Short mmCIF file of N, CA and C in Angstrom, two decimals:
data_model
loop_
_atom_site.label_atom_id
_atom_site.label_comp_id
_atom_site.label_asym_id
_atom_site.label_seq_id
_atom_site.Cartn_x
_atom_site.Cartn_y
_atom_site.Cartn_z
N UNK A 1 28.23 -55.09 -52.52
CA UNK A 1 27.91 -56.48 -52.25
C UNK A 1 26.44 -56.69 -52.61
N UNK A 2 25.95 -57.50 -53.05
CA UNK A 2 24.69 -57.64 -54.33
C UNK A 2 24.19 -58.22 -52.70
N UNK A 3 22.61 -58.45 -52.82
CA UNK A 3 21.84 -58.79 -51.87
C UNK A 3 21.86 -60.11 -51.33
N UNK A 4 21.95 -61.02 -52.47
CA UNK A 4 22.20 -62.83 -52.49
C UNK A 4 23.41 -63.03 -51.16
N UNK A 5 24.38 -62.39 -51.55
CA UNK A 5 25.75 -62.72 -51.00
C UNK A 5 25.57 -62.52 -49.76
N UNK A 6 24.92 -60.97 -48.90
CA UNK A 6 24.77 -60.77 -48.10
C UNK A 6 23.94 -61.61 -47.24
N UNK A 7 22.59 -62.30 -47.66
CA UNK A 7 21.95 -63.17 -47.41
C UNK A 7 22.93 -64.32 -46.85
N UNK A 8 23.31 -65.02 -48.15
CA UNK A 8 23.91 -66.06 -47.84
C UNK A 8 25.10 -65.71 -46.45
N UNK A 9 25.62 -64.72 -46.54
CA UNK A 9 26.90 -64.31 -45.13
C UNK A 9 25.86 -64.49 -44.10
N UNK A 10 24.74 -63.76 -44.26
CA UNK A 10 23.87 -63.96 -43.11
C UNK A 10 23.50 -65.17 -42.68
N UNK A 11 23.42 -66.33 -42.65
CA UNK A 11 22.38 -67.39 -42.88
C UNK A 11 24.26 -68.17 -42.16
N UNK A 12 25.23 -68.26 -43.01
CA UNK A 12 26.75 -68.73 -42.90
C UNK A 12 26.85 -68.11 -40.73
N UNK A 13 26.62 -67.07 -41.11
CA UNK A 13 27.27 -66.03 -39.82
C UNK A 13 25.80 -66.92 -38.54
N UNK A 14 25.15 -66.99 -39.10
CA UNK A 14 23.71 -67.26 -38.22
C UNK A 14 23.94 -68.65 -37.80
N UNK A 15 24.31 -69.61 -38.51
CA UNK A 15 24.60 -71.60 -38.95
C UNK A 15 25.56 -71.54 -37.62
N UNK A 16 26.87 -70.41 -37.64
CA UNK A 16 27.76 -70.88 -36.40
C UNK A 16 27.35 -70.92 -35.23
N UNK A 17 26.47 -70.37 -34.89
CA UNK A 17 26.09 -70.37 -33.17
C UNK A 17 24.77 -71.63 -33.00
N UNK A 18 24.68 -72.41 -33.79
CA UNK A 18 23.75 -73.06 -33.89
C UNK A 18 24.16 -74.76 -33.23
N UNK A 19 25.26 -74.37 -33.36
CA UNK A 19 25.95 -76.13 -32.67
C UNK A 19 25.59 -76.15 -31.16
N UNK A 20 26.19 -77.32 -30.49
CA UNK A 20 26.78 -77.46 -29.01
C UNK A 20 27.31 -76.27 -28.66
N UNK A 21 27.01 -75.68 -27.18
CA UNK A 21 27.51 -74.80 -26.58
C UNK A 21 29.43 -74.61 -26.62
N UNK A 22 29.40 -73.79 -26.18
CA UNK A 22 30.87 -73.83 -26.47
C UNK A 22 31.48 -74.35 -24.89
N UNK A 23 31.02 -73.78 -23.61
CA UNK A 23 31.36 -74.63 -22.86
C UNK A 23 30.41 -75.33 -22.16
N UNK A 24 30.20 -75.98 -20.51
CA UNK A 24 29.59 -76.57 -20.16
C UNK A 24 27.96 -76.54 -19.82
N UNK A 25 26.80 -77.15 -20.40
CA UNK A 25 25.63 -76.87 -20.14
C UNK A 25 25.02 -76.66 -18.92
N UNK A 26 24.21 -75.12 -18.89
CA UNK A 26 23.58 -75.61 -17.57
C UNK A 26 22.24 -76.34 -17.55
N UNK A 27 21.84 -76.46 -16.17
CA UNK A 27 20.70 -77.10 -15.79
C UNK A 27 19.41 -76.51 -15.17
N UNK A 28 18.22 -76.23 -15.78
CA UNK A 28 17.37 -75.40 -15.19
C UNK A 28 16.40 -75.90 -13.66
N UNK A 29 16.33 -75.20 -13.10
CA UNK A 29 15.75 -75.61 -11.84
C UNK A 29 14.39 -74.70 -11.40
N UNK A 30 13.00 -75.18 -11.15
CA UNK A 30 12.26 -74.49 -11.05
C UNK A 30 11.50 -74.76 -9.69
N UNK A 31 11.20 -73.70 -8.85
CA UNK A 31 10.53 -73.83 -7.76
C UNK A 31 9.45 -72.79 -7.49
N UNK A 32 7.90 -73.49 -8.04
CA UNK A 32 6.95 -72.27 -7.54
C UNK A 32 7.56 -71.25 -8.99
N UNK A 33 7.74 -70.10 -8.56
CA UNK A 33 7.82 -68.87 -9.80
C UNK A 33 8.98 -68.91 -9.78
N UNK A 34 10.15 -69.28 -9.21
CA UNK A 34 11.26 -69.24 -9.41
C UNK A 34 12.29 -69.90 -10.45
N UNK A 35 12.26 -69.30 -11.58
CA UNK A 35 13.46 -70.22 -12.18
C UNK A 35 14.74 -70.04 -12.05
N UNK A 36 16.07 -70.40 -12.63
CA UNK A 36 16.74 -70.39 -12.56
C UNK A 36 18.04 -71.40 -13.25
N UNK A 37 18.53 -70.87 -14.63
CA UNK A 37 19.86 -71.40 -14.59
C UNK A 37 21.28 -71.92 -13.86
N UNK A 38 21.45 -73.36 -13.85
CA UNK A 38 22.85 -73.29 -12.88
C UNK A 38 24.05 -73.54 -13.81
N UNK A 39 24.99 -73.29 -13.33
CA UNK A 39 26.34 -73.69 -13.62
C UNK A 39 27.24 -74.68 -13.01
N UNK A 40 27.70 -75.95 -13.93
CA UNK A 40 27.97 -76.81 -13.21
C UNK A 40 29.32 -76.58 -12.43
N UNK A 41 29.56 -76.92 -11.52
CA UNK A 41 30.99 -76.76 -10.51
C UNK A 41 31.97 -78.31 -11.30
N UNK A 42 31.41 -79.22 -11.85
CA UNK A 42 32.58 -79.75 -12.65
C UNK A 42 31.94 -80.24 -14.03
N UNK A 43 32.55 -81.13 -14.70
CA UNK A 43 31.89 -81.37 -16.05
C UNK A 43 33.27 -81.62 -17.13
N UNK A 44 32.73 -82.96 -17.68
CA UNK A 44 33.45 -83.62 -19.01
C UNK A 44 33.65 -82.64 -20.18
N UNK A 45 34.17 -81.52 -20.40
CA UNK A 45 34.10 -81.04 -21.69
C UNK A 45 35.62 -81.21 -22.66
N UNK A 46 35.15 -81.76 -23.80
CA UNK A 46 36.17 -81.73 -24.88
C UNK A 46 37.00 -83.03 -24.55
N UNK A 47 36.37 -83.98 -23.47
CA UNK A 47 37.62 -84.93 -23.39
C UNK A 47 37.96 -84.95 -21.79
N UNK A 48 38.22 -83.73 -21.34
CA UNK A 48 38.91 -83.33 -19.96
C UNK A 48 37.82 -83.29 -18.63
N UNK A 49 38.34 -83.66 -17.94
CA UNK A 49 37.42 -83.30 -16.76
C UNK A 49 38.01 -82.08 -16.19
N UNK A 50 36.74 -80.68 -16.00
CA UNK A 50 36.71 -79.20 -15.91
C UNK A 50 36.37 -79.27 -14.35
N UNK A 51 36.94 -78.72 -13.63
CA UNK A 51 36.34 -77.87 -12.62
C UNK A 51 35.78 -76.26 -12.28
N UNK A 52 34.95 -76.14 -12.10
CA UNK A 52 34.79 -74.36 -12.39
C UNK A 52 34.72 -74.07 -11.09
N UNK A 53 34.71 -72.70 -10.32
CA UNK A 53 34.91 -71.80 -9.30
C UNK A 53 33.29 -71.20 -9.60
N UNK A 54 32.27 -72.20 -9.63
CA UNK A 54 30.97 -71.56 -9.54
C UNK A 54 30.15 -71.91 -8.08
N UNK A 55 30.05 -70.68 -7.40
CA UNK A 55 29.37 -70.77 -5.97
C UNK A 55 27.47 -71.32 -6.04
N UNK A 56 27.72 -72.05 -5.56
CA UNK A 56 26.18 -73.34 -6.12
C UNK A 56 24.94 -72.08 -5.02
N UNK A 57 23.95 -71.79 -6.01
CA UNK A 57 23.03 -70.82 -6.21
C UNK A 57 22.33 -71.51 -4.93
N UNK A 58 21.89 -70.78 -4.18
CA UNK A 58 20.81 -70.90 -2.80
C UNK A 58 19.14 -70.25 -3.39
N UNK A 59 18.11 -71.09 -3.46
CA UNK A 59 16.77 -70.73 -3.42
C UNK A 59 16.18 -70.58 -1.69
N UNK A 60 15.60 -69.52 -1.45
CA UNK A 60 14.49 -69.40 -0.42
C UNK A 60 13.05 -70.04 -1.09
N UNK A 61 13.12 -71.30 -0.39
CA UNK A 61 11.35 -71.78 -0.66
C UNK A 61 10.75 -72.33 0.11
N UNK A 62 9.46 -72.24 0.06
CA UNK A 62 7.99 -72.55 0.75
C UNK A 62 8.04 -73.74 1.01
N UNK A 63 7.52 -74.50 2.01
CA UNK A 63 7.29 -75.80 2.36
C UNK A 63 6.21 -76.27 1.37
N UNK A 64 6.51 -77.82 1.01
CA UNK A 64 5.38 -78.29 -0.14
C UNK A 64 5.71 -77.80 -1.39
N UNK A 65 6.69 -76.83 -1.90
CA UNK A 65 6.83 -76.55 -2.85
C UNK A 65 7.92 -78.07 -4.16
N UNK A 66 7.09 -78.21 -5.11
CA UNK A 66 7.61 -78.98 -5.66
C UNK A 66 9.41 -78.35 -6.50
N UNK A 67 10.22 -78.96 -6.82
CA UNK A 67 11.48 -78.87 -7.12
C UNK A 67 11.38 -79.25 -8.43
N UNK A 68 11.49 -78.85 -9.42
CA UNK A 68 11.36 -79.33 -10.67
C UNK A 68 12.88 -78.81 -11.63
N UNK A 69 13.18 -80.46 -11.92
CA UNK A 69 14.93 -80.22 -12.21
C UNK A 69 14.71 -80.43 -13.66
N UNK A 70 15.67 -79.63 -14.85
CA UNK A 70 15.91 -80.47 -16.81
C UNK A 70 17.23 -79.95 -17.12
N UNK A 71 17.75 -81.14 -17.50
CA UNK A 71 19.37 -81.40 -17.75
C UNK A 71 18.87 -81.35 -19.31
N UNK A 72 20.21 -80.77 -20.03
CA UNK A 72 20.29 -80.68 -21.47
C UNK A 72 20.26 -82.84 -21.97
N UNK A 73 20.32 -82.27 -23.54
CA UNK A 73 19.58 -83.66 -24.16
C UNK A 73 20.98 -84.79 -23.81
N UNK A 74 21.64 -84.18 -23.89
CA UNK A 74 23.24 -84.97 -23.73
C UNK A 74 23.02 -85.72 -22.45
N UNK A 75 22.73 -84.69 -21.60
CA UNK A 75 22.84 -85.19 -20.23
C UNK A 75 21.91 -86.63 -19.96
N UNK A 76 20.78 -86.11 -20.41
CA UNK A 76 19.36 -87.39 -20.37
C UNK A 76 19.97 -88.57 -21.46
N UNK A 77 20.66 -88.23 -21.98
CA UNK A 77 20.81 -89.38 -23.06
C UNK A 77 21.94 -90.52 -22.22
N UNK A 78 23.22 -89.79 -21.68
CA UNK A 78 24.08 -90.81 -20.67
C UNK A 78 23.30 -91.06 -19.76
N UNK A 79 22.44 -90.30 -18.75
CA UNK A 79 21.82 -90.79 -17.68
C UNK A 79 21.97 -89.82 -16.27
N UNK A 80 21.01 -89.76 -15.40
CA UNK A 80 21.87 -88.55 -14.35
C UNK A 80 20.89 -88.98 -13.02
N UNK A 81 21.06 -88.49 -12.03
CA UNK A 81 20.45 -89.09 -10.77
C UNK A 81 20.28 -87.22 -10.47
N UNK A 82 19.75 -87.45 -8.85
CA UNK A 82 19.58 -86.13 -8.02
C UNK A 82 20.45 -86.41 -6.75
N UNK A 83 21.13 -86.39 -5.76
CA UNK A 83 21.73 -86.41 -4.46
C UNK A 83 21.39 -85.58 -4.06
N UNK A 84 21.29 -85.93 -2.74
CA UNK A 84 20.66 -85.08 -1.69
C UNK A 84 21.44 -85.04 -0.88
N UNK A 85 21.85 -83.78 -0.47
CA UNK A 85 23.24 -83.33 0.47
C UNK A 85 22.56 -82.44 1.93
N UNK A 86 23.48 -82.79 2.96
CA UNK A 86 23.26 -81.76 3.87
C UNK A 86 23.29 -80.13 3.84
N UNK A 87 23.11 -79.23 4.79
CA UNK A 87 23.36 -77.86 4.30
C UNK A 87 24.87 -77.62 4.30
N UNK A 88 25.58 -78.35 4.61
CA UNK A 88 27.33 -78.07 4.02
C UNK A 88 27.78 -78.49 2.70
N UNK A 89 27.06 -79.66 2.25
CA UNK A 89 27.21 -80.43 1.05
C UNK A 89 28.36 -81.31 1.21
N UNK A 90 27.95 -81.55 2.19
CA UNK A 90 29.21 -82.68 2.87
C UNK A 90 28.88 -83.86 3.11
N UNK A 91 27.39 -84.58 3.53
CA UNK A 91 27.18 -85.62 4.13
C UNK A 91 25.98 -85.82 3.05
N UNK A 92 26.20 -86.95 2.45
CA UNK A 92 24.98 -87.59 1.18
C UNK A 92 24.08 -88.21 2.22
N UNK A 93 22.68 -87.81 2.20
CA UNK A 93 21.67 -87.84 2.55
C UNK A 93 20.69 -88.88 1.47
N UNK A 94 21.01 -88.78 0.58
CA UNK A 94 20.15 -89.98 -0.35
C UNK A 94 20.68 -89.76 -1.67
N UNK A 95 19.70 -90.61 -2.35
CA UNK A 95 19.98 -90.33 -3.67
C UNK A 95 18.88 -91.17 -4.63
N UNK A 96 18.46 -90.43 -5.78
CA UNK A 96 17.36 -89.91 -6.45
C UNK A 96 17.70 -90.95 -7.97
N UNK A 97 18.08 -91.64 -8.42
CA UNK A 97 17.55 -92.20 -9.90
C UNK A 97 16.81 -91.72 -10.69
N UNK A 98 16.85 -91.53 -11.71
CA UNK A 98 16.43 -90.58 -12.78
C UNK A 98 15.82 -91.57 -14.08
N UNK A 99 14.22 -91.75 -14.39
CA UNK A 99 14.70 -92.84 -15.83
C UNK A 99 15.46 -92.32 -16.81
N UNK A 100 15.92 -93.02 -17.35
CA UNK A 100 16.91 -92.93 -18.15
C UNK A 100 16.27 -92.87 -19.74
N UNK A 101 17.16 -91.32 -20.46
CA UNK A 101 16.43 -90.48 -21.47
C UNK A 101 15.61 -89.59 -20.94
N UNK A 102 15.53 -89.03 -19.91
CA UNK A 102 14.47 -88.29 -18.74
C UNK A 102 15.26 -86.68 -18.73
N UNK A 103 14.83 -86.12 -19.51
CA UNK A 103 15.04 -84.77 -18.96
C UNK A 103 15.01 -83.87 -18.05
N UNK A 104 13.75 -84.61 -17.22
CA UNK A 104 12.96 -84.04 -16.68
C UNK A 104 12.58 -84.65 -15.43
N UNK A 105 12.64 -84.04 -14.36
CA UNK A 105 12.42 -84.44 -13.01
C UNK A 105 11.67 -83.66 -11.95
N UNK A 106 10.93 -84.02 -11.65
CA UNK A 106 9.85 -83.10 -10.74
C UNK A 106 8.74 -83.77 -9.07
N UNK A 107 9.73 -85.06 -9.33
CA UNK A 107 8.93 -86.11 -8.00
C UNK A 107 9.79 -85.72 -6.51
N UNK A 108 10.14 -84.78 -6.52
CA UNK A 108 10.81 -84.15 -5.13
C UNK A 108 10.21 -83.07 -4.75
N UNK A 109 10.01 -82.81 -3.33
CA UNK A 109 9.11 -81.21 -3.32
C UNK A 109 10.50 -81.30 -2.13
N UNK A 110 10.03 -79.57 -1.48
CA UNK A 110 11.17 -79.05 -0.70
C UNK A 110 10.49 -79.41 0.97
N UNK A 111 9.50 -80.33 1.24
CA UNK A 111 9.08 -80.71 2.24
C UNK A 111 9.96 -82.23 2.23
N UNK A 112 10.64 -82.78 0.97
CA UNK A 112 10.52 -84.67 1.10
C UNK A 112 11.99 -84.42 2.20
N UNK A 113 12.71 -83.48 2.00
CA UNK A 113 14.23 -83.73 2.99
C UNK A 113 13.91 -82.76 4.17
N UNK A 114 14.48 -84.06 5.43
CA UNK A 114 13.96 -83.24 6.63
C UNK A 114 15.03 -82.07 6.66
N UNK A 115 15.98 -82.07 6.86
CA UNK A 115 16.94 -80.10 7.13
C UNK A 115 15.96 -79.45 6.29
N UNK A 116 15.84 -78.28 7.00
CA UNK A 116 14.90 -77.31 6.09
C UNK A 116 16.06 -76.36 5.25
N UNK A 117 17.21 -76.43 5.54
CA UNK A 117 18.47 -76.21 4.90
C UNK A 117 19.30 -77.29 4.38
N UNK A 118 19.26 -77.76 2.93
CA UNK A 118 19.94 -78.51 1.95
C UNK A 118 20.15 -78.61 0.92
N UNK A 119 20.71 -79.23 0.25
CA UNK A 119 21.61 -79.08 -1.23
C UNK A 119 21.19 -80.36 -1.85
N UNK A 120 20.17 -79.71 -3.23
CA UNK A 120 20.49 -81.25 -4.26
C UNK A 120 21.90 -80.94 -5.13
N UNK A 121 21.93 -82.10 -5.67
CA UNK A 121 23.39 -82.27 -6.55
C UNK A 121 22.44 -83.62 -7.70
N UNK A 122 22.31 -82.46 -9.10
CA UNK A 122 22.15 -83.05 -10.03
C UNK A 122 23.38 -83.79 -10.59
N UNK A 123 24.13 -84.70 -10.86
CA UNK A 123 24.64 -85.56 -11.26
C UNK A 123 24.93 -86.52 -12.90
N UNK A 124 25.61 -86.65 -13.73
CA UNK A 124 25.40 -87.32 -14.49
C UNK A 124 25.83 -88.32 -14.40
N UNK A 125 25.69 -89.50 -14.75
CA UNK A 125 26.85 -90.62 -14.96
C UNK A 125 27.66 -91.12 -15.41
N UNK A 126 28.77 -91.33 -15.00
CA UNK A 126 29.64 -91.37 -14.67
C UNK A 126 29.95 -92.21 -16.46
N UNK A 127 31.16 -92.36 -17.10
CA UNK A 127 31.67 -92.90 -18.44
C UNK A 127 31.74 -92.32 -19.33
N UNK A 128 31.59 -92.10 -20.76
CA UNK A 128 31.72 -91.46 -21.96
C UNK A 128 33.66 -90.77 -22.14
N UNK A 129 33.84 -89.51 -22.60
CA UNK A 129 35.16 -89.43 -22.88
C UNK A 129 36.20 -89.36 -21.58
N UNK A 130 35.52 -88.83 -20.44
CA UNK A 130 35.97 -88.69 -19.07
C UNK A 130 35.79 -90.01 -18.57
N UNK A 131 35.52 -90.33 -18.56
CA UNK A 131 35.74 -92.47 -18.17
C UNK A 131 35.19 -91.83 -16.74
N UNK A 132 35.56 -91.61 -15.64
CA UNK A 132 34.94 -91.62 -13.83
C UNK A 132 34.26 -89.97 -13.96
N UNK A 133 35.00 -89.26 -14.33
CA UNK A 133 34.32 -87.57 -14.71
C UNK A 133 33.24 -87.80 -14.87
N UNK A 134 32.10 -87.09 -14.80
CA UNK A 134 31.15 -86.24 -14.80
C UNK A 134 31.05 -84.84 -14.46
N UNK A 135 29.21 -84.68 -14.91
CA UNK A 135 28.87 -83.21 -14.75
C UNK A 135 28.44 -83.54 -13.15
N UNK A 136 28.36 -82.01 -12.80
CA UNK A 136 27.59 -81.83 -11.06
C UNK A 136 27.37 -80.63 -11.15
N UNK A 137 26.03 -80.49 -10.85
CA UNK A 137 25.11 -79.19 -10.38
C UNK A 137 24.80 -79.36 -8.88
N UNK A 138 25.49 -78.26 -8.29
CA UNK A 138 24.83 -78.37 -7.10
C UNK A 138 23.81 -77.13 -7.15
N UNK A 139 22.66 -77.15 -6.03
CA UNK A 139 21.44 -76.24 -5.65
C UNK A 139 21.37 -76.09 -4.51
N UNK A 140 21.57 -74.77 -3.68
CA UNK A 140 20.95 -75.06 -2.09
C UNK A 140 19.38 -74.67 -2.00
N UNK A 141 19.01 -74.83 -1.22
CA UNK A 141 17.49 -74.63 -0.79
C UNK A 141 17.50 -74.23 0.21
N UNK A 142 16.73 -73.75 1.36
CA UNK A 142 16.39 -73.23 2.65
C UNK A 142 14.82 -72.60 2.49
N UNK A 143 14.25 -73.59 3.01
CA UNK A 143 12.79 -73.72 3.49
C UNK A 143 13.04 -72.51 5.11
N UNK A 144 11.89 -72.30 5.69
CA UNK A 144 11.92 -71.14 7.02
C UNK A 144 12.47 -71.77 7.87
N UNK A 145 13.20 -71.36 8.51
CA UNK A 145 14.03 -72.13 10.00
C UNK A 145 14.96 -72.52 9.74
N UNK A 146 15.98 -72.66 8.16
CA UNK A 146 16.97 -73.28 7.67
C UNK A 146 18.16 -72.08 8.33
N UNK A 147 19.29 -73.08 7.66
CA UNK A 147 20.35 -72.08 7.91
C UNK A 147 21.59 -72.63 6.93
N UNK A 148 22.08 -71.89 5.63
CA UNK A 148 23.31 -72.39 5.17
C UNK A 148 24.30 -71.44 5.70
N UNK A 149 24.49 -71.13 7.15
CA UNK A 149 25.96 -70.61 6.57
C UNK A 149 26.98 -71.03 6.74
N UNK A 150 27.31 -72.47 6.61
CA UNK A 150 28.31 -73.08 6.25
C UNK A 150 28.24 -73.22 4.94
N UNK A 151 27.73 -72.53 3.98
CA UNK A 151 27.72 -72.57 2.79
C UNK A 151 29.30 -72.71 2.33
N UNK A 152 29.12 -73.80 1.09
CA UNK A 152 30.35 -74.55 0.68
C UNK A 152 31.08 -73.28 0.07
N UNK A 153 32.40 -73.13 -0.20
CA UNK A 153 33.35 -71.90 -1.04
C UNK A 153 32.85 -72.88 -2.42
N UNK A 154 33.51 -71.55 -3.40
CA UNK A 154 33.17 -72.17 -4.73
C UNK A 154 34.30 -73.57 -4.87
N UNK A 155 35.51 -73.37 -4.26
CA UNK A 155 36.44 -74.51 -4.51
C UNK A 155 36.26 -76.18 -3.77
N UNK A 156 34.92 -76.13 -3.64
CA UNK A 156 34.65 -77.38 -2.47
C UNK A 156 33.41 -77.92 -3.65
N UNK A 157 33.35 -78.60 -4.47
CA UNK A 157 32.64 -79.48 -5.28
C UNK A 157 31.83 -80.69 -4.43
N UNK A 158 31.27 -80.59 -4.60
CA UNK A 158 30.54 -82.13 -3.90
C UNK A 158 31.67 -83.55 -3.82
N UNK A 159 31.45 -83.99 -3.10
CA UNK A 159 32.15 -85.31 -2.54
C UNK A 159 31.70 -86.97 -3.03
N UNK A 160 30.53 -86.61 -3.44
CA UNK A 160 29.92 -87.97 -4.11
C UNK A 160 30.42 -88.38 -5.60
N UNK A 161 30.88 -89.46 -5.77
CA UNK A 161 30.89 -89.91 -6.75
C UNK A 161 29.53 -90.58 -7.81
N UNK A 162 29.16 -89.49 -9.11
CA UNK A 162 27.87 -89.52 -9.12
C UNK A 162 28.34 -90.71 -10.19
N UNK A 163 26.92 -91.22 -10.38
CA UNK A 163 26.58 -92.28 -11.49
C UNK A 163 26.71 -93.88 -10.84
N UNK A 164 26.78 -93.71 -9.30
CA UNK A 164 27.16 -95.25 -8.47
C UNK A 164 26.12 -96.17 -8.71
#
């Protein structure tokens, strides 16, 4: 096989992984030194609304520590909020607006919700091929004195209907 060809296979073989993920994007979440990839527990892919069996990731953090959330470009482009859940992820506690085209979110610290044990739920809104579907990231947190252990099973998705 002459060098050109190989090149070119290379460059062909390299081009495929270069699209849209193959399944659902996660969402990075940063607190203090902590980062962290999540996985969404539901999400619009291909048309269908997905549910996944992903147990929503718990951070230990410092009081005053800022929360700094970035949803892929897709996500910022429909639009996405933050919810603020109790430590079961059962009872919506507020909810966060996002500008819109905003990747990027960082006006929440882990002092603004009084439980020192709680759950945001990044959110997209709601329309596109899933018409009511959306994505949902949930996050727990526990500041000192918290307590999740009613922590949700992976089969218990948040209850809010995001994009209201």
């Amino acid at each position: 096989m002459s060098r050109s060809v190989a090149a070119l296979l290379l460059l062909l073989v390299a081009g495929c992984g270069s699209g849209e993920p193959a399944g659902p994007p996660d969402v990075e979440v940063e607190v203090g030194p902590q980062q962290l990839a999540v996985r969404p527990v539901q999400f619009c892919l291909d048309g269908e609304g997905q549910r996944y069996d992903n147990t929503p990731p718990v951070l230990e953090v410092s009081p005053g520590a800022t929360i700094s959330l970035t949803v892929p470009q897709s996500v910022a482009e429909r639009g996405w909020a933050v919810q603020v859940f109790d430590e079961q992820l059962e009872e919506l506690i507020g909810e966060v607006d996002v500008p819109a085209g905003e990747r990027s979110f960082d006006e929440i610290t882990t002092d603004d919700v009084v439980p020192p044990a709680f759950y945001l739920v990044v959110v997209e809104d709601k329309g596109g091929d899933c018409d009511e579907f959306s994505g949902a990231w949930p996050i727990g947190f526990l500041r000192a004195g918290g307590d999740l252990s009613g922590t949700p099973s992976p089969a218990s998705p948040p209850t809010a209907v995001p994009g209201s």
